[in-house]
Amino acid sequence: MRTETVRAEARARRGTLRAHVLLAVALAVIAIGLVVRAGESMPMSAVDEHMHLDTHVRVHEGGYPHRGSLMTMDVVREWACGVGHEAGAAMAPCDHPDLGPNSLPSGIYTTGYIHYPTYFVVGEAYRAVEDAVADPDSWVDTYRRYAALVTIAGLLVCLLAGRSLGFRGAALLAATLGPSAAAGILLFGTIANPQAAAVLVGALIAWSGIRWMQTGRGFWWLAAATALASGVAVTHSLPAGAFILAILGAVVLRRFGWRVTGPWDPRWWQAAVLGAVVVLPVLVFGWWISSHATITNDELYAFVALDSWQTVVAGAAEELVNIHSPWYVTGSLGIGVDGTFFQRLLRAGSGGLPMWQTIAVYAVLAVCTARFGAHVLGRRHAGSEAGPGSPRTFSPTALLTACTLVGVMVYPVLLRVSNALNVGFDFPVVARYSIGFAPLMVWLVLLLVRGRPVVVVSLAALAAATPLAVGLAIW
């Protein structure tokens, strides 16, 4: 018996070592791949990159865009004479006398004013450092390398958070790489876009929130992480909504005689604090936008103008039934027929993996949510039959799982209706807004399947496959 135990421990150590070696290799491959790709002066991405580069230019010059700002000539010239754009050539040739904002197929106005300046101000600090120590060939690539470093920082935070939450071996591999296991997520590490920070700030929210629920201490770390995310982008703070729902759910359940297992002791005011941290930046920045605007929303967003409320209701129903998974494939990152056979093989293989990542994560969350609902309903009836003294308890992890799944399903509906009410346009909610949820969703799954090594190893293999394939393919 003693010999078998020693052998089992040795196998476990070897498995952990292999997982850590693979994790180190994967992180190196991804980091090098992102930095290399970011410095290749590729055409501007169709995912609003020219808008964000326009904001970078304005911050570099000491300003900031407002509603009605024309696209800067720096971006116009890059589109027409520099790196170009995935959407095609400008409508006026390079150095033509008529070359200007009206030469861009995207329109003459920038929509970069809707984003908070936080990401861009930090990017300007990075540009100052890079300009001081190097001689960059392209200012566009400078901001792309900044996005690459932010994305790499997100991976490293996932690694630290995974260790802090007790994940080891294959589980740590899945916890680190799983949140970024899609080309659609890694794309933002190669273009200028505040979405590059989604995994980073989402991981901080998930890490601090889960630790608070596990230990009963550290609520203000969650509030601070939520404030940071809210200060970078509105959609980055969405994962905090899962914790707000969990707080409210726990308080309501306790009023009906339920008891939380563990030391977590949520209060109403904590939900109010998180809600205020999320909403206040929106209100303050919304006031700033309105006070500096030189054109109306109707004029700027005429191409997606709201035609009727029937359209909004239909759109809300569409958002509810669609899965806005953070893991999705992208046509960027050089995925196509170019490159070596090895690169094309890797790109082809990585194209379908995000779907399997989505299935694996959502399936576990859905099953746990169904069990939690059945537990609450079943215990309610059992408790009424057994008498008022019958204990009724629930796991905070199960509650958070249910609230996370509800949150990621409901926020697109609320966002689409909010856009119609506040801005007057109707446009589908894109999946990339869910990226901030990715760390929370992956870590909840790993917590739920602890003790099932086959499942954990499968999740780790799936989590490592896409980032490795994408990282190698873009070298």
XYZ file of C-alpha atoms in Angstrom:
475
model
C 0.000 0.000 0.000
C 2.841 2.353 0.909
C 4.568 1.643 -2.429
C 1.406 2.405 -4.414
C 0.980 5.684 -2.546
C 4.565 6.712 -3.310
C 4.116 5.835 -6.979
C 0.881 7.811 -7.169
C 2.560 10.844 -5.604
C 5.471 10.534 -8.052
C 3.072 10.387 -11.010
C 1.262 13.441 -9.682
C 4.532 15.357 -9.359
C 5.569 14.423 -12.896
C 2.164 15.486 -14.203
C 2.428 18.817 -12.410
C 5.936 19.358 -13.764
C 4.805 18.615 -17.333
C 1.888 21.021 -16.951
C 4.160 23.782 -15.653
C 6.681 23.262 -18.452
C 3.903 23.386 -21.046
C 2.502 26.521 -19.408
C 5.886 28.251 -19.494
C 6.383 27.317 -23.156
C 2.861 28.446 -24.069
C 3.264 31.810 -22.350
C 6.589 32.390 -24.106
C 5.151 31.441 -27.511
C 2.112 33.670 -27.054
C 4.114 36.637 -25.760
C 6.669 36.493 -28.570
C 3.952 35.929 -31.150
C 1.922 38.939 -30.019
C 4.895 41.300 -29.833
C 6.174 40.186 -33.245
C 2.768 40.512 -34.862
C 2.196 43.912 -33.267
C 5.363 45.232 -34.910
C 4.661 44.063 -38.479
C 2.810 47.209 -39.649
C -0.220 45.198 -40.715
C -3.281 46.979 -42.166
C -5.556 48.514 -39.570
C -8.089 46.068 -38.171
C -11.746 46.369 -39.059
C -12.485 46.126 -35.325
C -12.524 49.938 -34.967
C -8.735 50.241 -34.888
C -8.599 53.482 -36.876
C -10.964 55.071 -34.341
C -8.719 54.092 -31.438
C -5.571 55.179 -33.257
C -7.259 58.534 -33.810
C -7.766 58.815 -30.031
C -4.132 57.849 -29.402
C -3.047 60.633 -31.763
C -5.200 63.217 -30.017
C -3.930 62.246 -26.561
C -0.364 62.442 -27.897
C -1.120 65.995 -29.002
C -2.662 66.896 -25.643
C -6.344 66.671 -26.578
C -9.276 64.292 -26.672
C -12.036 63.651 -29.229
C -15.578 64.865 -28.734
C -18.808 63.989 -30.482
C -18.348 65.722 -33.806
C -14.550 65.508 -34.051
C -13.268 64.799 -37.562
C -10.805 61.986 -38.131
C -7.238 63.283 -37.788
C -4.995 63.555 -40.827
C -2.470 61.261 -39.151
C -4.971 58.398 -39.380
C -6.125 59.467 -42.848
C -2.548 59.345 -44.129
C -1.903 55.965 -42.477
C -5.008 54.602 -44.189
C -4.108 56.059 -47.588
C -0.306 56.079 -47.527
C 0.847 53.958 -44.593
C -0.287 50.637 -43.165
C -3.650 50.765 -44.931
C -6.869 49.145 -43.713
C -8.494 45.728 -43.944
C -11.611 47.347 -45.415
C -9.712 48.528 -48.483
C -8.077 51.664 -49.845
C -9.076 55.226 -49.056
C -11.322 56.955 -51.560
C -8.595 59.419 -52.485
C -5.061 58.358 -53.449
C -2.045 59.094 -51.316
C -0.902 62.744 -51.420
C -3.977 63.769 -53.422
C -5.011 67.385 -52.710
C -8.500 66.210 -51.704
C -7.216 63.623 -49.239
C -8.979 64.183 -45.933
C -11.513 62.730 -43.474
C -14.085 62.553 -46.260
C -11.768 60.101 -48.036
C -12.382 57.356 -45.452
C -15.088 54.764 -46.187
C -15.921 54.744 -42.454
C -17.071 58.375 -42.473
C -15.612 61.705 -41.468
C -16.360 61.549 -37.724
C -14.617 59.597 -34.994
C -16.586 57.630 -32.418
C -13.557 57.300 -30.156
C -15.066 59.906 -27.815
C -17.291 57.210 -26.247
C -14.268 55.528 -24.627
C -12.711 56.671 -21.372
C -9.244 58.246 -21.668
C -7.635 55.877 -19.126
C -6.305 53.271 -21.555
C -5.028 55.933 -23.943
C -3.286 58.024 -21.280
C -1.356 54.950 -20.081
C -0.606 54.170 -23.730
C 0.903 57.624 -24.106
C 3.169 56.954 -21.140
C 4.272 53.743 -22.850
C 4.962 55.643 -26.100
C 7.124 58.116 -24.205
C 9.204 55.259 -22.804
C 9.538 53.495 -26.151
C 10.469 56.716 -27.931
C 13.141 57.365 -25.294
C 14.817 53.949 -25.552
C 14.257 53.094 -29.221
C 13.550 54.610 -32.618
C 10.211 53.096 -33.684
C 9.540 52.839 -37.407
C 5.804 53.394 -36.970
C 3.757 55.128 -34.303
C 0.945 52.695 -35.166
C 3.091 49.726 -34.152
C 4.080 51.493 -30.926
C 0.480 51.506 -29.741
C 0.050 47.927 -30.920
C 3.044 46.807 -28.869
C 1.440 48.562 -25.905
C -1.710 46.471 -26.488
C 0.448 43.346 -26.662
C 2.011 44.116 -23.281
C -1.415 44.745 -21.742
C -2.615 41.388 -23.090
C 0.474 39.615 -21.743
C -0.127 41.299 -18.381
C -3.615 39.798 -18.418
C -2.162 36.317 -18.926
C 0.270 36.815 -16.045
C -2.492 38.048 -13.734
C -4.470 34.914 -14.610
C -1.417 32.860 -13.654
C -1.032 34.609 -10.289
C -4.753 34.454 -9.590
C -4.865 30.762 -10.478
C -2.127 29.979 -7.970
C -3.818 32.138 -5.338
C -7.097 30.261 -5.831
C -5.333 26.948 -5.307
C -5.097 25.645 -8.869
C -2.066 23.488 -9.611
C -0.779 21.432 -12.510
C -3.307 21.036 -15.321
C -5.828 23.198 -13.466
C -3.340 26.078 -13.331
C -2.674 25.654 -17.048
C -6.405 25.919 -17.756
C -6.832 28.850 -15.347
C -4.029 30.811 -17.029
C -4.687 30.142 -20.703
C -8.399 29.335 -20.706
C -9.584 32.966 -20.456
C -7.602 33.841 -23.618
C -8.273 30.636 -25.563
C -9.561 32.237 -28.774
C -8.050 34.118 -31.681
C -10.788 36.721 -31.222
C -9.345 37.552 -27.793
C -5.673 37.421 -28.736
C -6.377 39.704 -31.706
C -6.599 42.620 -29.273
C -2.988 41.997 -28.293
C -1.947 42.980 -31.833
C -4.111 46.046 -32.561
C -4.817 49.377 -30.896
C -7.981 48.769 -28.896
C -8.932 49.171 -25.186
C -10.386 45.669 -25.417
C -6.801 44.460 -24.881
C -7.319 45.141 -21.169
C -10.534 43.085 -20.858
C -8.912 39.866 -19.616
C -6.609 41.803 -17.274
C -9.299 43.764 -15.438
C -11.804 40.903 -15.689
C -9.277 38.660 -13.947
C -8.793 41.208 -11.162
C -12.552 41.365 -10.564
C -12.913 37.574 -10.609
C -9.854 36.996 -8.416
C -10.815 39.491 -5.705
C -14.490 38.520 -5.832
C -13.957 34.771 -5.524
C -11.460 35.258 -2.700
C -13.961 37.469 -0.891
C -16.647 34.800 -1.205
C -14.253 32.044 -0.090
C -12.784 33.833 2.929
C -15.373 36.448 3.866
C -12.646 39.118 3.694
C -11.480 41.538 1.009
C -14.666 43.158 -0.271
C -12.857 46.453 -0.835
C -10.361 44.705 -3.113
C -13.344 43.707 -5.249
C -14.615 47.296 -5.163
C -11.169 48.566 -6.185
C -10.900 46.070 -9.046
C -14.387 47.043 -10.220
C -13.432 50.728 -10.073
C -10.338 50.050 -12.174
C -12.358 48.129 -14.762
C -15.065 50.807 -14.819
C -12.416 53.445 -15.376
C -10.991 51.640 -18.407
C -14.177 50.748 -20.292
C -17.865 50.366 -19.485
C -18.012 46.777 -20.724
C -14.936 45.751 -18.728
C -16.901 46.124 -15.480
C -19.665 43.726 -16.570
C -18.306 40.772 -14.502
C -18.962 42.828 -11.370
C -22.637 42.449 -12.215
C -22.389 38.741 -11.381
C -21.218 39.601 -7.869
C -23.952 42.221 -7.484
C -26.548 39.598 -8.428
C -24.932 37.099 -6.037
C -25.065 39.583 -3.153
C -28.702 40.370 -3.812
C -29.553 36.696 -4.235
C -27.844 35.734 -0.981
C -29.549 38.510 0.982
C -32.967 37.528 -0.358
C -32.397 33.827 0.316
C -31.346 34.560 3.873
C -34.577 36.448 4.411
C -36.364 33.202 3.556
C -34.392 31.145 6.032
C -31.416 30.040 3.931
C -27.868 30.004 5.232
C -24.616 30.464 3.296
C -22.040 27.727 3.740
C -18.706 29.232 4.696
C -17.647 32.627 6.072
C -19.144 34.832 3.318
C -21.551 37.401 4.818
C -22.872 39.708 2.056
C -24.840 42.880 2.813
C -27.190 45.123 0.825
C -24.815 48.087 0.986
C -22.076 46.107 -0.734
C -24.274 45.647 -3.793
C -24.989 49.385 -3.700
C -21.260 50.200 -3.571
C -20.455 47.998 -6.568
C -23.433 49.385 -8.476
C -22.317 52.955 -7.799
C -18.762 52.181 -8.877
C -20.088 50.807 -12.173
C -22.702 53.497 -12.882
C -21.057 56.733 -11.706
C -18.319 56.810 -14.393
C -21.002 56.274 -17.030
C -23.028 59.231 -15.750
C -20.044 61.544 -15.317
C -18.515 60.756 -18.699
C -21.937 60.937 -20.324
C -22.287 64.485 -18.990
C -18.839 65.352 -20.368
C -19.743 63.963 -23.794
C -22.978 65.950 -23.922
C -21.332 69.164 -22.767
C -18.600 68.996 -25.455
C -20.660 67.654 -28.368
C -20.853 69.678 -31.584
C -23.299 67.363 -33.392
C -26.274 65.285 -32.247
C -26.527 61.550 -31.844
C -29.132 61.499 -34.589
C -26.663 63.011 -37.021
C -23.728 60.831 -36.059
C -25.613 57.536 -35.895
C -28.018 58.102 -38.767
C -26.840 54.869 -40.423
C -28.204 52.800 -37.491
C -31.092 55.066 -36.544
C -33.956 53.596 -34.540
C -36.935 53.128 -36.843
C -39.473 51.646 -34.394
C -39.747 50.129 -30.947
C -40.813 46.876 -32.537
C -37.290 46.655 -33.889
C -35.873 47.177 -30.385
C -38.085 44.481 -28.876
C -37.160 42.051 -31.640
C -33.501 42.936 -31.190
C -33.712 42.382 -27.425
C -35.227 38.947 -28.018
C -32.426 38.182 -30.456
C -29.780 39.166 -27.887
C -31.405 36.972 -25.237
C -31.300 33.777 -27.282
C -27.838 34.333 -28.767
C -24.779 33.087 -26.882
C -22.415 36.040 -26.553
C -19.423 33.846 -25.853
C -16.085 35.555 -25.174
C -14.433 32.766 -27.174
C -14.888 33.329 -30.881
C -12.832 33.060 -34.051
C -11.672 36.066 -36.039
C -10.734 36.652 -39.651
C -7.765 38.767 -38.582
C -4.400 37.634 -37.219
C -3.441 36.485 -40.693
C -5.877 33.573 -40.731
C -6.122 32.718 -44.411
C -4.295 30.934 -47.195
C -0.965 32.746 -46.866
C 2.050 31.430 -44.978
C 3.683 28.039 -44.746
C 1.744 24.783 -44.677
C 2.476 24.488 -40.935
C 1.061 27.961 -40.279
C -2.016 27.296 -42.372
C -2.580 24.023 -40.530
C -2.328 25.738 -37.154
C -4.688 28.530 -38.202
C -7.219 26.078 -39.571
C -7.113 24.042 -36.376
C -7.458 27.061 -34.112
C -10.552 28.242 -35.965
C -12.925 25.687 -34.467
C -11.454 25.423 -30.980
C -13.258 28.482 -29.520
C -16.565 26.724 -30.173
C -15.437 23.730 -28.109
C -14.169 26.047 -25.379
C -17.597 27.685 -25.313
C -19.375 24.331 -25.143
C -17.145 23.027 -22.343
C -17.503 26.139 -20.173
C -21.160 26.937 -20.785
C -22.229 23.305 -20.338
C -20.714 23.099 -16.850
C -22.150 26.481 -15.868
C -25.592 25.524 -17.177
C -25.652 22.160 -15.367
C -24.531 23.755 -12.092
C -27.134 26.515 -12.458
C -29.877 23.940 -13.068
C -28.770 21.960 -10.011
C -28.689 25.103 -7.891
C -32.208 26.001 -8.960
C -33.422 22.473 -8.263
C -31.668 22.541 -4.872
C -33.304 25.816 -3.845
C -36.764 24.758 -4.979
C -36.386 21.242 -3.606
C -35.120 22.342 -0.217
C -37.842 24.963 0.011
C -40.509 22.278 -0.299
C -38.553 19.823 1.857
C -38.112 22.491 4.500
C -41.826 23.277 4.594
C -42.587 19.584 5.016
C -39.918 18.943 7.644
C -40.781 21.998 9.698
C -39.206 25.406 10.328
C -36.146 23.940 12.003
C -34.924 22.085 8.929
C -31.557 23.501 7.812
C -31.421 25.014 4.335
C -27.979 25.949 3.042
C -26.462 26.935 -0.289
C -22.949 27.161 -1.666
C -21.689 30.638 -2.594
C -19.831 29.103 -5.545
C -23.060 27.602 -6.898
C -24.875 30.910 -6.396
C -22.108 32.845 -8.176
C -22.164 30.337 -11.030
C -25.888 30.854 -11.559
C -25.531 34.642 -11.351
C -22.626 34.619 -13.823
C -24.598 32.635 -16.379
C -27.613 34.894 -15.921
C -25.423 37.992 -16.168
C -23.690 36.996 -19.400
C -27.076 36.158 -20.938
C -28.958 39.262 -19.796
C -26.440 42.092 -20.215
C -26.726 42.153 -24.064
C -30.474 42.694 -23.756
C -30.014 45.547 -21.286
C -27.213 47.108 -23.326
C -29.180 47.054 -26.572
C -32.271 48.575 -24.952
C -30.082 51.142 -23.156
C -28.501 52.205 -26.449
C -31.952 52.705 -27.938
C -33.142 54.770 -24.965
C -30.038 56.896 -24.389
C -28.444 57.250 -27.811
C -31.274 56.494 -30.202
C -29.676 53.764 -32.297
C -30.292 50.034 -32.621
C -27.301 47.822 -33.316
C -26.475 44.229 -32.307
C -24.262 43.680 -29.257
C -20.959 42.111 -30.268
C -19.469 39.076 -28.527
C -16.228 40.826 -27.619
C -18.032 42.719 -24.836
C -18.150 39.390 -22.954
C -14.370 38.959 -22.816
C -14.197 40.386 -19.297
C -16.338 37.452 -18.119
C -13.844 34.862 -19.409
C -11.608 34.550 -16.294
C -14.606 34.302 -13.958
C -16.315 31.669 -16.109
C -13.207 29.504 -16.490
C -12.264 29.644 -12.811
C -15.792 28.788 -11.700
C -15.730 25.727 -13.952
C -12.400 24.642 -12.479
C -13.757 25.069 -8.955
C -16.815 23.024 -9.843
C -14.897 20.100 -11.410
C -12.220 19.781 -8.736
C -11.597 16.123 -7.992
C -12.253 15.103 -11.589
C -8.750 14.896 -13.106
C -9.918 13.712 -16.524
C -12.164 16.764 -16.893
C -9.455 19.137 -15.647
C -6.840 17.703 -18.030
C -9.307 17.994 -20.921
C -9.971 21.639 -20.064
C -6.231 22.289 -19.828
C -5.587 20.714 -23.235
C -8.368 22.759 -24.782
C -7.165 25.940 -23.074
C -3.581 25.454 -24.286
C -4.352 24.413 -27.853
C -5.761 27.678 -29.202
C -3.231 30.155 -27.739
C -0.348 27.883 -28.747
C -1.684 27.456 -32.273
C -2.330 31.173 -32.699
C 1.007 32.123 -31.142
C 2.953 29.798 -33.449
C 0.897 30.724 -36.499
C 1.594 34.451 -36.241
C 5.352 34.162 -35.678
